[in-house]
Coordinates of C-alpha atoms in Angstrom, one line a residue:
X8 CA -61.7 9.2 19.4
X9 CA -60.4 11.6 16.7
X10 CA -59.2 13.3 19.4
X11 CA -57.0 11.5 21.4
X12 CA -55.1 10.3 18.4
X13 CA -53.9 13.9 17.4
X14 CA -51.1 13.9 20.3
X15 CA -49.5 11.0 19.3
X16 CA -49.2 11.9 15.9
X17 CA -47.9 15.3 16.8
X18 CA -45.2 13.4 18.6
X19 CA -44.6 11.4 15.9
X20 CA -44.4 14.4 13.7
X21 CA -41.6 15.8 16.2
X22 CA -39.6 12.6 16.6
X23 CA -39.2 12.7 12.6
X24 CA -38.5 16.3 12.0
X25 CA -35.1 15.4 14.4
X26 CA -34.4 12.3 12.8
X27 CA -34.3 13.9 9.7
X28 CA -32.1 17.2 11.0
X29 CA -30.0 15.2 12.8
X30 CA -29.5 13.0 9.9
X31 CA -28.5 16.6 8.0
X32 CA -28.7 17.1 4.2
X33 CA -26.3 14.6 1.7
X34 CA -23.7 17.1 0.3
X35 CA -21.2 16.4 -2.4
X36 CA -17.7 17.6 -3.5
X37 CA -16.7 18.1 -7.4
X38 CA -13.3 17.3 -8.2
X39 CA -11.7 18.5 -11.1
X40 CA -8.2 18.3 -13.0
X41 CA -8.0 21.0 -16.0
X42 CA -11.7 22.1 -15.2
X43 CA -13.1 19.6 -15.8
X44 CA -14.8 17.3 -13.6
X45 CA -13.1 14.3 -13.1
X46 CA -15.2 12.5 -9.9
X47 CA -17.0 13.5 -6.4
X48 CA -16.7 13.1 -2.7
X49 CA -19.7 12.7 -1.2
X50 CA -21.5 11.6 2.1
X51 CA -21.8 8.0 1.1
X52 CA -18.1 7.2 0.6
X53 CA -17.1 9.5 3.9
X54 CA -19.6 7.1 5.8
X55 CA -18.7 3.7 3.6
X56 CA -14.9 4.3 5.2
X57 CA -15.7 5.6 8.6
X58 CA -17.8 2.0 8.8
X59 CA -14.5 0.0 7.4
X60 CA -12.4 1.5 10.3
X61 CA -11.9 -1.4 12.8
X62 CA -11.7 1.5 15.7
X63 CA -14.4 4.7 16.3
X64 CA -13.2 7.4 13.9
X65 CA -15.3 10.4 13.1
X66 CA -13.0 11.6 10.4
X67 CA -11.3 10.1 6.9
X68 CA -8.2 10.8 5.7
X69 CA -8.8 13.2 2.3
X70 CA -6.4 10.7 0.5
X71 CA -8.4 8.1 1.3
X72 CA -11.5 9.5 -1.1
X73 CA -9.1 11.4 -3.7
X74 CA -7.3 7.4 -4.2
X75 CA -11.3 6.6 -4.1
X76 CA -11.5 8.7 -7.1
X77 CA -8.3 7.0 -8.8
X78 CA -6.0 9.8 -8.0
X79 CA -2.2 8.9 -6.6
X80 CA 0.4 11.3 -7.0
X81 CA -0.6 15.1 -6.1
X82 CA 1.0 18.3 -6.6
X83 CA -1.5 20.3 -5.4
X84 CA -5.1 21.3 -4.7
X85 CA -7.3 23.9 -4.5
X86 CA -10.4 24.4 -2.3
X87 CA -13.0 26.7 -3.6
X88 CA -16.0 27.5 -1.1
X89 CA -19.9 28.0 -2.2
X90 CA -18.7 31.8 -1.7
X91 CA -16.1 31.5 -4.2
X92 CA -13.2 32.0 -2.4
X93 CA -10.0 30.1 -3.3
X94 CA -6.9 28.3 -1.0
X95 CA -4.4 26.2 -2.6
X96 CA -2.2 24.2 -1.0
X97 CA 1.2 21.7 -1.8
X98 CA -0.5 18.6 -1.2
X99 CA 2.7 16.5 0.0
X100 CA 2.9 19.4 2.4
X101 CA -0.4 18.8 4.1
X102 CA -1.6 14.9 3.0
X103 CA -0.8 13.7 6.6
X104 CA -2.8 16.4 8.8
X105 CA -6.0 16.3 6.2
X106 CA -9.2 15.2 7.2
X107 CA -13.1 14.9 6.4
X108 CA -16.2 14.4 8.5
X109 CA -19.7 13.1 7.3
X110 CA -20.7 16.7 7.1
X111 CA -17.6 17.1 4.4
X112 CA -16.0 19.4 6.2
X113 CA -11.9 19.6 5.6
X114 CA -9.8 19.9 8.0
X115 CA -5.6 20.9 7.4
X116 CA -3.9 21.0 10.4
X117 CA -7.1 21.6 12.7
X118 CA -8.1 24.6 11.0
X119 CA -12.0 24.2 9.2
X120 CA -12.8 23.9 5.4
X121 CA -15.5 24.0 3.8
X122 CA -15.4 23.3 0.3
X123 CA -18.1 23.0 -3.1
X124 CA -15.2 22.0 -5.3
X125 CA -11.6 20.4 -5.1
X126 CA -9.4 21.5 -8.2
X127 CA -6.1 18.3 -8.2
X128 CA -3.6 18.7 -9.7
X129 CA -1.8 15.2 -10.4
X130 CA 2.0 15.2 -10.2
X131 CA 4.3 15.3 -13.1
X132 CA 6.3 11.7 -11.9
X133 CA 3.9 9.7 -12.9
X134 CA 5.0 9.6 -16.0
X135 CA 7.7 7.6 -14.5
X136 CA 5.3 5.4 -13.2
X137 CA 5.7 1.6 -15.3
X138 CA 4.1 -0.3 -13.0
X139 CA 1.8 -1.4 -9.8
X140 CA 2.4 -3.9 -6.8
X141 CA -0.5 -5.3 -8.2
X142 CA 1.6 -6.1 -11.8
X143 CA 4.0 -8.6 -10.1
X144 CA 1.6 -11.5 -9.1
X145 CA -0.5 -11.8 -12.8
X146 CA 3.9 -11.8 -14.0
X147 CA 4.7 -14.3 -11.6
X148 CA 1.9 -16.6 -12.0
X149 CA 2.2 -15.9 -16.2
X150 CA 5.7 -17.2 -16.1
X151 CA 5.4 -20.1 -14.1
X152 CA 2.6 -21.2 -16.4
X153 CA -0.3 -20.6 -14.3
X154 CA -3.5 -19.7 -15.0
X155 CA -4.7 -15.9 -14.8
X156 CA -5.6 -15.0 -11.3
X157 CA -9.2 -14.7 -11.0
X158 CA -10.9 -11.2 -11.7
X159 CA -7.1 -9.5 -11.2
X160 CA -6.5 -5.7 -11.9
X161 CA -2.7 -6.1 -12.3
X162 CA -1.3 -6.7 -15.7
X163 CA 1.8 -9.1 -16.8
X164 CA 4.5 -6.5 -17.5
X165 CA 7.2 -8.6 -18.2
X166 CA 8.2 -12.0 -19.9
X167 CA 11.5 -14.4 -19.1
X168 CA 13.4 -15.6 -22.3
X169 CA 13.4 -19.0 -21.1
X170 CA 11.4 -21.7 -19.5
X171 CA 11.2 -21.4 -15.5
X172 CA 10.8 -24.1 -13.1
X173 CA 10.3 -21.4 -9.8
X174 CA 9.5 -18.3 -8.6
X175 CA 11.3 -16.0 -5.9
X176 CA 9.2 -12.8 -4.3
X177 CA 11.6 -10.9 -2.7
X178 CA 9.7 -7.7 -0.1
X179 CA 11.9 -5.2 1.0
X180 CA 9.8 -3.6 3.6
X181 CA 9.6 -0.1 3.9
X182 CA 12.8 0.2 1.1
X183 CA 11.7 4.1 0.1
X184 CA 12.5 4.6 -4.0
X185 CA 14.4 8.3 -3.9
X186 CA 16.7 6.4 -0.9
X187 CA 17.8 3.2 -3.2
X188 CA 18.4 5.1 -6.0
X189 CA 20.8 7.7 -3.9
X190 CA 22.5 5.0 -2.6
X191 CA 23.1 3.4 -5.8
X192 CA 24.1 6.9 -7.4
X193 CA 27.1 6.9 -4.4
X194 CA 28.2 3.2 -5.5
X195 CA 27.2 1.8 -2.0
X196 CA 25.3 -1.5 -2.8
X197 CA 26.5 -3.7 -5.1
X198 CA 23.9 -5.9 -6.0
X199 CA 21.3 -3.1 -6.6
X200 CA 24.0 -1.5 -8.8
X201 CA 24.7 -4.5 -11.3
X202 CA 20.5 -4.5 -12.4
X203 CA 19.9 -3.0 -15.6
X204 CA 16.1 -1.9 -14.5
X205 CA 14.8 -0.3 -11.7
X206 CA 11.2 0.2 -12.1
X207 CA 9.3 3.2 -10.4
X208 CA 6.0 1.0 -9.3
X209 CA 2.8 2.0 -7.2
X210 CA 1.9 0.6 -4.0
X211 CA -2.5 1.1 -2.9
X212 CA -3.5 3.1 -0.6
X213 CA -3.1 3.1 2.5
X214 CA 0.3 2.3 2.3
X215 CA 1.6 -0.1 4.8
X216 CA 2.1 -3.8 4.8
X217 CA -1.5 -5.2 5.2
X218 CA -3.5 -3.8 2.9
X219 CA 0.0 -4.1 0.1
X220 CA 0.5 -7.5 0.6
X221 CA -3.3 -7.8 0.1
X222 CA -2.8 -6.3 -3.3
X223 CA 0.3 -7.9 -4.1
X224 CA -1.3 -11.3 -3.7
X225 CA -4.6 -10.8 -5.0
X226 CA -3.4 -8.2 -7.5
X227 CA -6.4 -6.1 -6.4
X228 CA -7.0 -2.8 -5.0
X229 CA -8.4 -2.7 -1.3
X230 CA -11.7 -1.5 -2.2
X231 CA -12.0 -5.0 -3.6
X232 CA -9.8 -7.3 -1.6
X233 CA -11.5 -5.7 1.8
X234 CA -8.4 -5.1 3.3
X235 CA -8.4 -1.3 4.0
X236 CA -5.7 -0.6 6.6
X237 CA -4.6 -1.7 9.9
X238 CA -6.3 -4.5 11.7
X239 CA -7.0 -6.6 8.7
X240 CA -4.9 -9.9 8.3
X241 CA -6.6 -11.8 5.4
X242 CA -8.7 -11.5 2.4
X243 CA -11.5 -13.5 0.9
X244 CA -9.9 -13.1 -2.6
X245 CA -8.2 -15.8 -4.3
X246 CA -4.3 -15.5 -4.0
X247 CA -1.5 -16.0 -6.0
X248 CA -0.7 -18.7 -3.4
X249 CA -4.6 -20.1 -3.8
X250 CA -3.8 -20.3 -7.3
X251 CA -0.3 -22.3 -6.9
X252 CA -1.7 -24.8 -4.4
X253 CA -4.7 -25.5 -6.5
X254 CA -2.4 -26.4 -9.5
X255 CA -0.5 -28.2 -7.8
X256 CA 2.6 -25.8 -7.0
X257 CA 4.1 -26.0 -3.3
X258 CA 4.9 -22.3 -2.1
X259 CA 7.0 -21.5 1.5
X260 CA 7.2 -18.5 2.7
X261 CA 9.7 -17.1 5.2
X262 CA 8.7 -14.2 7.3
X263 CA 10.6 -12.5 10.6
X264 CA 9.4 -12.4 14.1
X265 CA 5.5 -12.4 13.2
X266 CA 2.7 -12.5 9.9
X267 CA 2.0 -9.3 9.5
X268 CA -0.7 -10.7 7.3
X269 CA -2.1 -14.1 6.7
X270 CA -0.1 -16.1 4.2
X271 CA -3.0 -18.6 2.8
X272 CA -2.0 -22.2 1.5
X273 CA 2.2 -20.8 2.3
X274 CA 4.1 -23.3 4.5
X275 CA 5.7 -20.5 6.9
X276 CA 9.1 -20.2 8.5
X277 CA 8.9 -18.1 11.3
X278 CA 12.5 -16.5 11.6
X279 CA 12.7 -14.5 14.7
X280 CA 16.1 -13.0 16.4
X281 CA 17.5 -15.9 17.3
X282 CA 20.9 -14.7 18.0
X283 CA 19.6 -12.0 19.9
X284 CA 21.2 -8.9 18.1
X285 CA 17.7 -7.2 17.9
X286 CA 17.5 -7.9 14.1
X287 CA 15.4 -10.9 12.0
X288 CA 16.5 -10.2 8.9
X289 CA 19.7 -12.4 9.0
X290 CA 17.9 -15.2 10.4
X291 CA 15.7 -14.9 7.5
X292 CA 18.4 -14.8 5.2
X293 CA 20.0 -17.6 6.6
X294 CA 16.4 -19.4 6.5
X295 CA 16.0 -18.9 2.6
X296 CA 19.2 -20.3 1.8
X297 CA 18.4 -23.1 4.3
X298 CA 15.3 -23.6 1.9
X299 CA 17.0 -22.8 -1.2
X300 CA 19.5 -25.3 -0.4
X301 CA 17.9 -28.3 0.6
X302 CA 14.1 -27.7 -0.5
X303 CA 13.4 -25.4 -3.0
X304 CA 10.0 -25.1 -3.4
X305 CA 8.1 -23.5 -7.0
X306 CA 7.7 -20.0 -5.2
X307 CA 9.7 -19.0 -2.3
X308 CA 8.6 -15.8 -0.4
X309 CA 11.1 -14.1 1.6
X310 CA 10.1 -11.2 3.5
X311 CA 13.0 -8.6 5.1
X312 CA 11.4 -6.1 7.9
X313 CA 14.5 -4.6 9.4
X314 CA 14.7 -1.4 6.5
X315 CA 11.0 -1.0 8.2
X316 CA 12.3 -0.9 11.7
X317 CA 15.2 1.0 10.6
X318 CA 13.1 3.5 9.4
X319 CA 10.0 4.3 12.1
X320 CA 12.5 4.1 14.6
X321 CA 15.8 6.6 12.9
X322 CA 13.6 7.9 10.3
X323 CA 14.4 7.0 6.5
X324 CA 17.7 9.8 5.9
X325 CA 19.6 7.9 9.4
X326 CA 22.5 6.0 9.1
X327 CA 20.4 3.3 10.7
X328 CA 18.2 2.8 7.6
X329 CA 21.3 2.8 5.1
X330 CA 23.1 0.2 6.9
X331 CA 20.0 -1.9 6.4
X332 CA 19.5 -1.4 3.2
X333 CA 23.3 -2.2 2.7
X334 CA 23.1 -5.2 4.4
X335 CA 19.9 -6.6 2.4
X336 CA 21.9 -5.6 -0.6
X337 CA 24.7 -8.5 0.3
X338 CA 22.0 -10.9 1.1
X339 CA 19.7 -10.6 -2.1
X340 CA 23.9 -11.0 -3.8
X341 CA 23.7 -14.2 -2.1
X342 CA 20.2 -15.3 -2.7
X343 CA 20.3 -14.9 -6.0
X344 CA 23.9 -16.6 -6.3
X345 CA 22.3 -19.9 -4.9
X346 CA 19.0 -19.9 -6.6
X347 CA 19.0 -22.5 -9.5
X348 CA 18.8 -22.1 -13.0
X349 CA 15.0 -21.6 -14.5
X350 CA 14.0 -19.0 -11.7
X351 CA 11.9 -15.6 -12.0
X352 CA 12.9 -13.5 -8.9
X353 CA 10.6 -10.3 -8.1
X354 CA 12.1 -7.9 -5.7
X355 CA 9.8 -5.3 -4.7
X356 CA 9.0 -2.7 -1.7
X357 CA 5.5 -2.7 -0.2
X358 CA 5.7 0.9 0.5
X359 CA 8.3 3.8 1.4
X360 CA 8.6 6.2 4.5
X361 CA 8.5 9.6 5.2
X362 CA 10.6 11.5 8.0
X363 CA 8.8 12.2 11.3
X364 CA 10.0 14.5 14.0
X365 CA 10.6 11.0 16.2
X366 CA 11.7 8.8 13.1
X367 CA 9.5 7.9 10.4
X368 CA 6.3 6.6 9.6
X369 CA 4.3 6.2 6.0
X370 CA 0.4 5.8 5.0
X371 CA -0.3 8.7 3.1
X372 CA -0.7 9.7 -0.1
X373 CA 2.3 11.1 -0.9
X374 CA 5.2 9.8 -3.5
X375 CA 7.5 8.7 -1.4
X376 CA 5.2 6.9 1.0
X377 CA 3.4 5.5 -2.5
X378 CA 6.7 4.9 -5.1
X379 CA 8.5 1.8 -4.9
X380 CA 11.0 0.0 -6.2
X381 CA 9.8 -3.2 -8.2
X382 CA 12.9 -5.5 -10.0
X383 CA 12.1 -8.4 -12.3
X384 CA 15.1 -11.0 -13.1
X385 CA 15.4 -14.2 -14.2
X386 CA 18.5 -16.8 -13.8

């Protein structure tokens, strides 16, 4: 009887010994700022965001775990092998063509890495750095006399001298930093130019409109709102808007042609191109004064898309994405003009753009796909 049982555990045996090979050994990364260690990559978290990816991916974006690891702004890393041999490269240089597998093995520009250790060097501009997108909904809320927003990572920054009756959030979609501050070094926009503060704010990672708006409204990162990139529309997290509603606050929210993300316990004002010129934004423009005007509600989001457009489809440095810019400058002059008396506005991006060979595009972890531009006032 003994016998015929050795066979099947032989095959068993087998079957087990491949499981276990093709499963391959767990393998980690040490990163390291000023040599000392700092965090690790490591199977796990590869996996964790191959598993979030709402399409079959067999690779991560190397951003993706070194803003796992709390690093942003980059200047440079360095690769060192089990061998010992050393590459360093400018990160902004390489951020958009750099990859890892579940192996951890790198890959720049197709070309294979391996790697025992990552040395990071942080950039010198964050010490400009005064604030997140995830600061302006804990400031909203605090000035409007909510209560705290539940389990929030974002801090108030800044406090209205006087009492305020509503709230404006202004997004400027895709309004790159280094850009508004150029133009408002040549004189160009006249609203922009009149503010006494500028701040030089973070978006999260990735950074495009989804997982941003995520943050902005649940002033968390994604790792903890579940919103990780494209595909996801709404969070579980309780929102700034959550909070309003359930405190009795009304909030409307006027967007362009579409939600890029859902809006929770907003009324929503679909703008579209009615006049057919190809654009939204001066239908939303004309919406939010309609609102303003005749029912001003405690927080009014307004949501511009054409600097966006502008840029993925002329890149960021055309003419195209100026004259946007330019022309959300008048509006905001004109927003602001007809707000009433007792109102916080919050004028914010919800993340830049680099140049592309076709136009422009942003999501990496670069500055000027990461900086933006975040304005406080108060009338």
């Amino acid at each position: 009887m003994m016998k015929t049982k050795k066979p099947y555990l032989a095959i068993i045996f087998i079957i087990l010994a491949f499981a276990l090979s093709a499963c391959g050994e767990s393998w980690q990364i040490g990163l390291t700022t000023d040599d000392q260690k700092v965090g690790e990559i490591n199977q796990d978290d590869v996996t964790f965001y191959i598993e979030k990816a709402l399409e079959e991916v067999e690779v991560v974006s190397l951003g993706q775990l070194f803003y796992h690891n709390n690093f942003t702004l980059i200047d440079q890393i360095e690769l060192t092998s089990k061998s010992g041999q050393s590459q360093t490269f400018i990160w902004d240089e390489i951020a958009e063509n750099t990859t890892i597998s579940q192996t951890g093995e790198i890959f720049i520009d197709d070309q294979l890495y391996e790697a025992e250790s990552i040395a990071i060097s942080p950039s010198s501009q964050l010490r400009e750095i005064s604030l997140s997108i995830m600061d302006i909904a804990p400031t909203v809320a605090n000035a409007l006399g909510l209560p705290d927003i539940p389990n929030a990572d974002g801090q108030v920054k800044w406090t209205p001298q006087g009492s305020i009756d509503h709230a404006v959030m202004i997004l400027l979609d895709g309004l790159q930093f280094q850009k508004l501050q150029s133009l408002i070094d040549q004189g160009t926009l006249s609203f922009f130019q009149q503010l006494n503060t500028i701040y030089a704010g973070l978006t999260v990672y990735p950074p495009i409109t989804t997982s941003s708006t995520a943050a902005l409204l649940t002033s968390n990162p994604p790792q903890e709102n579940g919103v990780f990139g494209y595909g996801y529309r709404t969070t579980e997290l309780s929102t700034l808007f959550d909070l309003a509603v359930d405190n009795g606050k009304n909030v409307i929210a006027v967007e362009g042609n579409s939600l890029p993300f859902t809006l929770r316990n907003a009324e929503t004002i679909l703008s579209g191109d009615r006049d057919g010129n190809g654009f939204s934004d001066d239908n939303v423009f004309s919406n939010s004064i309609e609102v303003i005007e005749s029912n001003m509600p405690d927080i009014l989001y307004v949501h511009f898309h054409e600097i966006d457009d502008m840029g993925h489809t002329h890149g960021p440095n055309s003419d195209e994405y100026k004259s946007a810019i330019t022309r959300v400058d008048q509006y905001l002059y004109e927003i602001y003009n007809a707000l009433p008396e007792n109102t916080v506005i919050a004028i914010f991006a919800d993340h830049g753009m680099h140049e592309t060979p076709d136009g422009g595009n942003h999501g990496t972890l670069t500055a000027i796909d990461l900086v933006i531009p975040i304005i406080f006032l108060e009338k």
